Amino acid sequence: MEISTLRIPALLLILGLSFSHCKTKSDSDEEMLLLLAVAASKVCANSSFTGTTVVNSTATLDTNTDCITGMTSSMSADLPAWIRNNFKCSVGSVSGSNYVFRAQNIPNNKSFYFGSSSPMYEALAGGQKSAGNNQISSQCLVYTIPSSPSEKLSNKTGTQSGYASVGITVNGLAIFNNAAAPGDTLATEEQTFDKFNGHPQSSGVYHHHSQPLNVSNNNSNLIGMLIDGFAVYGRDCTLNANSGGTTSTPTIAGSQLDANHGHTTTTTHFTTATYHYHYTYDSTATINTLIGSYFHGTPGTVSN
Ligand SMILES: [Zn+2]
Ligand SMILES: [Zn+2]
């Protein structure tokens, strides 16, 4: 029996999917996206906001913005200072009771996953392995995040509920949950992280499960925000010096945090005690991750 030539690409596509990494979506969502991408190249409704679409072979870093040349990096004046003064490489604005971030999601650090023909390429660190043929590609991520985050004390929403991303880093990149692609563990997948602790999944979405090393390296730096509106910090916690306490930088012990990596204290950016997450050991992932299995608050939405 002959196999139709039309069927061969479809078979290859299915084989390729079985080796894809780190799906925060369900497998069927991911397949549908990939099929759409094959059918027609993705056109971002938000392209006029995020600047020139980045092409890996010509990507360079703009030393003024510290983002890839051509990408728009802007935070509107009505955003609170902790966002306005810290977030870049995306386009942030306020819309009603939400913050909206639009992101091409291209890292402002070198990566193996730009591909060897890119000026932004660098080899993997010793001992690291390539995540197959996955390469960084420009995305059309739109985050709509509640500006007054609400704590959700029961029926918490899982972080593995099919989100395109569960948060955005201060340098405009996707945060992924504490799970790997089915059949894999994050502890294994960690071996495919580049020198900045990121890697792309099968449709080119570069992301961090772990601390983004050009943002935070075992310190109390602000890393980003999850889609429930609560901030994510590095391993340590610095209390606010202007709120009656003394500034300190303790290493947060896991026992000081709830199961979702969070606690309520002041921080450098918040003079009143405010819930926030930390990069810490995760018992599901069995490595340190940025988020646990549940959001503390009610998540907003993400489209891509
Ligand atoms: Zn991943
Ligand atoms: Zn803290």
GROMACS .gro file of C-alpha atoms and ligand atoms in nm:
model
  306
    1MET     CA    1   0.000   0.000   0.000
    2GLU     CA    2   0.130   0.344  -0.090
    3ILE     CA    3   0.157   0.618   0.164
    4SER     CA    4   0.034   0.941   0.019
    5THR     CA    5   0.310   1.204   0.000
    6LEU     CA    6   0.070   1.442   0.165
    7ARG     CA    7   0.066   1.222   0.470
    8ILE     CA    8   0.441   1.227   0.527
    9PRO     CA    9   0.461   1.588   0.650
   10ALA     CA   10   0.166   1.518   0.877
   11LEU     CA   11   0.345   1.216   1.020
   12LEU     CA   12   0.662   1.418   1.072
   13LEU     CA   13   0.458   1.685   1.244
   14ILE     CA   14   0.310   1.429   1.481
   15LEU     CA   15   0.653   1.277   1.548
   16GLY     CA   16   0.791   1.626   1.613
   17LEU     CA   17   0.515   1.701   1.858
   18SER     CA   18   0.591   1.393   2.061
   19PHE     CA   19   0.937   1.534   2.129
   20SER     CA   20   0.824   1.883   2.217
   21HIS     CA   21   0.910   2.028   2.554
   22CYS     CA   22   0.742   2.206   2.836
   23LYS     CA   23   0.386   2.245   2.734
   24THR     CA   24   0.188   2.460   2.970
   25LYS     CA   25  -0.104   2.405   2.739
   26SER     CA   26  -0.271   2.075   2.677
   27ASP     CA   27  -0.124   1.871   2.395
   28SER     CA   28  -0.426   1.944   2.178
   29ASP     CA   29  -0.389   2.321   2.222
   30GLU     CA   30  -0.027   2.299   2.125
   31GLU     CA   31  -0.103   2.089   1.817
   32MET     CA   32  -0.366   2.332   1.704
   33LEU     CA   33  -0.127   2.626   1.738
   34LEU     CA   34   0.141   2.444   1.545
   35LEU     CA   35  -0.103   2.348   1.271
   36LEU     CA   36  -0.213   2.708   1.243
   37ALA     CA   37   0.149   2.817   1.226
   38VAL     CA   38   0.207   2.577   0.940
   39ALA     CA   39  -0.105   2.689   0.760
   40ALA     CA   40  -0.015   3.057   0.771
   41SER     CA   41   0.263   3.249   0.938
   42LYS     CA   42   0.140   3.409   1.257
   43VAL     CA   43   0.025   3.767   1.226
   44CYS     CA   44   0.019   3.953   1.555
   45ALA     CA   45  -0.276   4.175   1.614
   46ASN     CA   46  -0.039   4.361   1.843
   47SER     CA   47   0.254   4.393   1.602
   48SER     CA   48   0.213   4.768   1.584
   49PHE     CA   49   0.274   4.781   1.958
   50THR     CA   50   0.573   4.554   1.995
   51GLY     CA   51   0.798   4.680   1.716
   52THR     CA   52   0.979   4.510   1.431
   53THR     CA   53   0.941   4.133   1.438
   54VAL     CA   54   1.273   3.987   1.547
   55VAL     CA   55   1.454   3.757   1.304
   56ASN     CA   56   1.716   3.541   1.475
   57SER     CA   57   1.978   3.567   1.199
   58THR     CA   58   1.995   3.948   1.235
   59ALA     CA   59   1.909   3.988   1.605
   60THR     CA   60   2.138   4.218   1.802
   61LEU     CA   61   2.111   4.387   2.139
   62ASP     CA   62   2.023   4.756   2.148
   63THR     CA   63   2.258   4.896   2.411
   64ASN     CA   64   2.021   5.185   2.486
   65THR     CA   65   1.715   4.977   2.568
   66ASP     CA   66   1.895   4.653   2.661
   67CYS     CA   67   1.635   4.479   2.446
   68ILE     CA   68   1.669   4.329   2.096
   69THR     CA   69   1.703   4.604   1.834
   70GLY     CA   70   1.367   4.700   1.685
   71MET     CA   71   1.155   4.574   1.973
   72THR     CA   72   0.944   4.835   2.145
   73SER     CA   73   1.015   4.870   2.514
   74SER     CA   74   0.769   5.103   2.682
   75MET     CA   75   0.580   5.131   3.008
   76SER     CA   76   0.294   5.381   3.021
   77ALA     CA   77   0.310   5.664   3.274
   78ASP     CA   78  -0.001   5.545   3.459
   79LEU     CA   79   0.161   5.217   3.563
   80PRO     CA   80   0.279   5.206   3.927
   81ALA     CA   81   0.647   5.281   3.984
   82TRP     CA   82   0.738   4.924   4.073
   83ILE     CA   83   0.635   4.820   3.721
   84ARG     CA   84   0.728   5.137   3.529
   85ASN     CA   85   1.080   5.146   3.669
   86ASN     CA   86   1.159   4.778   3.642
   87PHE     CA   87   0.985   4.621   3.342
   88LYS     CA   88   1.119   4.648   2.987
   89CYS     CA   89   1.135   4.464   2.650
   90SER     CA   90   0.754   4.457   2.638
   91VAL     CA   91   0.480   4.716   2.609
   92GLY     CA   92   0.295   4.777   2.934
   93SER     CA   93  -0.021   4.979   2.986
   94VAL     CA   94  -0.323   5.014   3.212
   95SER     CA   95  -0.667   4.917   3.083
   96GLY     CA   96  -0.948   4.957   3.334
   97SER     CA   97  -0.873   4.733   3.630
   98ASN     CA   98  -0.597   4.545   3.448
   99TYR     CA   99  -0.238   4.582   3.347
  100VAL     CA  100  -0.181   4.478   2.986
  101PHE     CA  101   0.158   4.361   2.862
  102ARG     CA  102   0.229   4.283   2.498
  103ALA     CA  103   0.547   4.091   2.434
  104GLN     CA  104   0.741   3.948   2.142
  105ASN     CA  105   0.911   3.738   2.406
  106ILE     CA  106   1.265   3.750   2.266
  107PRO     CA  107   1.536   3.729   2.536
  108ASN     CA  108   1.784   4.013   2.578
  109ASN     CA  109   2.052   3.757   2.656
  110LYS     CA  110   2.252   3.534   2.429
  111SER     CA  111   2.120   3.182   2.390
  112PHE     CA  112   2.203   2.857   2.219
  113TYR     CA  113   1.842   2.864   2.098
  114PHE     CA  114   1.884   3.166   1.868
  115GLY     CA  115   2.064   2.918   1.640
  116SER     CA  116   2.429   2.920   1.538
  117SER     CA  117   2.380   3.175   1.256
  118SER     CA  118   2.254   3.441   1.498
  119PRO     CA  119   2.470   3.719   1.648
  120MET     CA  120   2.290   3.634   1.975
  121TYR     CA  121   2.403   3.270   1.969
  122GLU     CA  122   2.622   3.118   2.235
  123ALA     CA  123   2.704   2.755   2.304
  124LEU     CA  124   2.543   2.567   2.589
  125ALA     CA  125   2.728   2.536   2.917
  126GLY     CA  126   2.921   2.215   2.975
  127GLY     CA  127   2.692   1.925   3.059
  128GLN     CA  128   2.383   2.088   2.905
  129LYS     CA  129   2.193   1.922   2.622
  130SER     CA  130   2.003   2.070   2.330
  131ALA     CA  131   1.622   2.065   2.352
  132GLY     CA  132   1.593   1.907   2.009
  133ASN     CA  133   1.529   2.146   1.723
  134ASN     CA  134   1.345   2.401   1.932
  135GLN     CA  135   1.449   2.758   1.848
  136ILE     CA  136   1.347   3.096   1.981
  137SER     CA  137   1.080   3.268   1.771
  138SER     CA  138   0.885   3.589   1.797
  139GLN     CA  139   0.548   3.558   1.976
  140CYS     CA  140   0.232   3.766   2.012
  141LEU     CA  141   0.179   3.731   2.385
  142VAL     CA  142  -0.083   3.954   2.546
  143TYR     CA  143  -0.113   3.941   2.924
  144THR     CA  144  -0.418   4.089   3.097
  145ILE     CA  145  -0.338   4.094   3.468
  146PRO     CA  146  -0.558   4.227   3.751
  147SER     CA  147  -0.408   4.548   3.887
  148SER     CA  148  -0.562   4.492   4.230
  149PRO     CA  149  -0.473   4.129   4.287
  150SER     CA  150  -0.719   3.936   4.499
  151GLU     CA  151  -0.627   3.648   4.724
  152LYS     CA  152  -0.816   3.333   4.641
  153LEU     CA  153  -0.836   3.143   4.966
  154SER     CA  154  -1.013   2.829   4.840
  155ASN     CA  155  -1.048   2.646   4.509
  156LYS     CA  156  -0.716   2.787   4.398
  157THR     CA  157  -0.642   2.782   4.026
  158GLY     CA  158  -0.375   2.539   3.912
  159THR     CA  159  -0.073   2.673   3.728
  160GLN     CA  160  -0.089   2.371   3.499
  161SER     CA  161  -0.432   2.464   3.362
  162GLY     CA  162  -0.335   2.531   3.002
  163TYR     CA  163  -0.199   2.885   3.020
  164ALA     CA  164   0.024   3.006   2.733
  165SER     CA  165   0.240   3.155   3.010
  166VAL     CA  166   0.183   3.198   3.383
  167GLY     CA  167   0.368   3.526   3.417
  168ILE     CA  168   0.602   3.782   3.264
  169THR     CA  169   0.957   3.862   3.371
  170VAL     CA  170   1.087   4.216   3.407
  171ASN     CA  171   1.264   4.164   3.074
  172GLY     CA  172   0.944   4.066   2.895
  173LEU     CA  173   0.976   3.687   2.892
  174ALA     CA  174   0.730   3.407   2.964
  175ILE     CA  175   0.731   3.235   3.302
  176PHE     CA  176   0.633   2.870   3.283
  177ASN     CA  177   0.502   2.649   3.559
  178ASN     CA  178   0.667   2.378   3.769
  179ALA     CA  179   0.600   2.100   3.518
  180ALA     CA  180   0.781   1.961   3.217
  181ALA     CA  181   0.633   1.814   2.902
  182PRO     CA  182   0.445   1.492   2.981
  183GLY     CA  183   0.676   1.199   3.034
  184ASP     CA  184   0.959   1.424   3.146
  185THR     CA  185   1.048   1.587   3.478
  186LEU     CA  186   1.170   1.942   3.515
  187ALA     CA  187   1.477   1.808   3.691
  188THR     CA  188   1.561   1.631   3.363
  189GLU     CA  189   1.450   1.917   3.143
  190GLU     CA  190   1.673   2.152   3.341
  191GLN     CA  191   1.960   1.995   3.148
  192THR     CA  192   1.835   2.178   2.837
  193PHE     CA  193   1.844   2.526   2.993
  194ASP     CA  194   2.082   2.774   2.828
  195LYS     CA  195   2.338   2.978   3.025
  196PHE     CA  196   2.061   3.212   3.144
  197ASN     CA  197   1.832   2.929   3.261
  198GLY     CA  198   1.587   2.959   2.971
  199HIS     CA  199   1.480   2.743   2.681
  200PRO     CA  200   1.210   2.747   2.411
  201GLN     CA  201   0.926   2.498   2.377
  202SER     CA  202   0.820   2.344   2.048
  203SER     CA  203   0.663   2.658   1.900
  204GLY     CA  204   0.956   2.879   1.998
  205VAL     CA  205   0.825   3.036   2.319
  206TYR     CA  206   1.140   3.109   2.521
  207HIS     CA  207   1.063   3.079   2.893
  208HIS     CA  208   1.191   3.041   3.244
  209HIS     CA  209   1.085   2.788   3.504
  210SER     CA  210   1.391   2.877   3.707
  211GLN     CA  211   1.556   3.208   3.799
  212PRO     CA  212   1.642   3.415   3.487
  213LEU     CA  213   2.013   3.460   3.544
  214ASN     CA  214   2.039   3.798   3.373
  215VAL     CA  215   1.773   3.927   3.614
  216SER     CA  216   1.845   3.754   3.942
  217ASN     CA  217   2.110   3.517   4.068
  218ASN     CA  218   2.039   3.404   4.425
  219ASN     CA  219   1.944   3.752   4.543
  220SER     CA  220   1.627   3.950   4.618
  221ASN     CA  221   1.586   4.114   4.277
  222LEU     CA  222   1.238   4.158   4.132
  223ILE     CA  223   1.197   3.886   3.867
  224GLY     CA  224   0.850   3.962   3.734
  225MET     CA  225   0.480   3.921   3.792
  226LEU     CA  226   0.251   3.623   3.771
  227ILE     CA  227  -0.080   3.659   3.590
  228ASP     CA  228  -0.266   3.689   3.921
  229GLY     CA  229  -0.092   4.024   3.971
  230PHE     CA  230   0.146   3.924   4.250
  231ALA     CA  231   0.519   3.997   4.213
  232VAL     CA  232   0.789   3.731   4.198
  233TYR     CA  233   1.127   3.786   4.362
  234GLY     CA  234   1.453   3.597   4.367
  235ARG     CA  235   1.568   3.354   4.633
  236ASP     CA  236   1.610   3.620   4.901
  237CYS     CA  237   1.375   3.879   5.051
  238THR     CA  238   1.468   4.239   5.126
  239LEU     CA  239   1.226   4.413   5.361
  240ASN     CA  240   1.142   4.776   5.304
  241ALA     CA  241   1.372   5.014   5.491
  242ASN     CA  242   1.103   5.285   5.513
  243SER     CA  243   0.831   5.085   5.682
  244GLY     CA  244   0.956   5.068   6.039
  245GLY     CA  245   1.167   4.761   5.983
  246THR     CA  246   1.532   4.737   5.904
  247THR     CA  247   1.645   4.635   5.562
  248SER     CA  248   1.759   4.282   5.563
  249THR     CA  249   1.837   4.022   5.305
  250PRO     CA  250   1.766   3.687   5.458
  251THR     CA  251   1.768   3.375   5.254
  252ILE     CA  252   1.408   3.264   5.273
  253ALA     CA  253   1.377   2.917   5.413
  254GLY     CA  254   1.115   2.706   5.242
  255SER     CA  255   0.928   2.677   5.573
  256GLN     CA  256   0.874   3.054   5.575
  257LEU     CA  257   0.682   3.033   5.249
  258ASP     CA  258   0.346   2.877   5.170
  259ALA     CA  259   0.308   2.585   4.930
  260ASN     CA  260   0.283   2.830   4.639
  261HIS     CA  261   0.622   2.992   4.713
  262GLY     CA  262   0.472   3.303   4.869
  263HIS     CA  263   0.440   3.506   5.187
  264THR     CA  264   0.324   3.851   5.295
  265THR     CA  265   0.589   4.104   5.396
  266THR     CA  266   0.710   4.442   5.282
  267THR     CA  267   0.967   4.443   5.000
  268THR     CA  268   1.191   4.700   4.840
  269HIS     CA  269   0.893   4.803   4.626
  270PHE     CA  270   0.608   4.772   4.876
  271THR     CA  271   0.605   4.974   5.199
  272THR     CA  272   0.305   4.783   5.331
  273ALA     CA  273   0.307   4.405   5.372
  274THR     CA  274   0.206   4.259   5.037
  275TYR     CA  275   0.183   3.903   4.916
  276HIS     CA  276   0.461   3.801   4.674
  277TYR     CA  277   0.628   3.489   4.544
  278HIS     CA  278   0.988   3.373   4.565
  279TYR     CA  279   1.212   3.155   4.355
  280THR     CA  280   1.246   2.851   4.580
  281TYR     CA  281   1.254   2.473   4.603
  282ASP     CA  282   0.946   2.311   4.456
  283SER     CA  283   0.849   1.966   4.572
  284THR     CA  284   0.666   1.885   4.247
  285ALA     CA  285   0.952   1.988   4.020
  286THR     CA  286   1.220   1.870   4.267
  287ILE     CA  287   1.427   2.172   4.166
  288ASN     CA  288   1.394   2.542   4.248
  289THR     CA  289   1.121   2.708   4.041
  290LEU     CA  290   0.949   3.045   4.015
  291ILE     CA  291   0.600   2.914   4.090
  292GLY     CA  292   0.435   2.616   4.254
  293SER     CA  293   0.128   2.421   4.149
  294TYR     CA  294  -0.131   2.689   4.235
  295PHE     CA  295  -0.178   3.064   4.200
  296HIS     CA  296  -0.232   3.250   4.525
  297GLY     CA  297  -0.472   3.490   4.355
  298THR     CA  298  -0.721   3.491   4.072
  299PRO     CA  299  -0.529   3.472   3.745
  300GLY     CA  300  -0.596   3.705   3.454
  301THR     CA  301  -0.568   3.588   3.095
  302VAL     CA  302  -0.290   3.530   2.843
  303SER     CA  303  -0.327   3.495   2.468
  304ASN     CA  304  -0.067   3.417   2.203
  305ZN      ZN  305   1.037   2.458   2.970
  306ZN      ZN  306   0.957   3.787   5.047
   0.00000   0.00000   0.00000
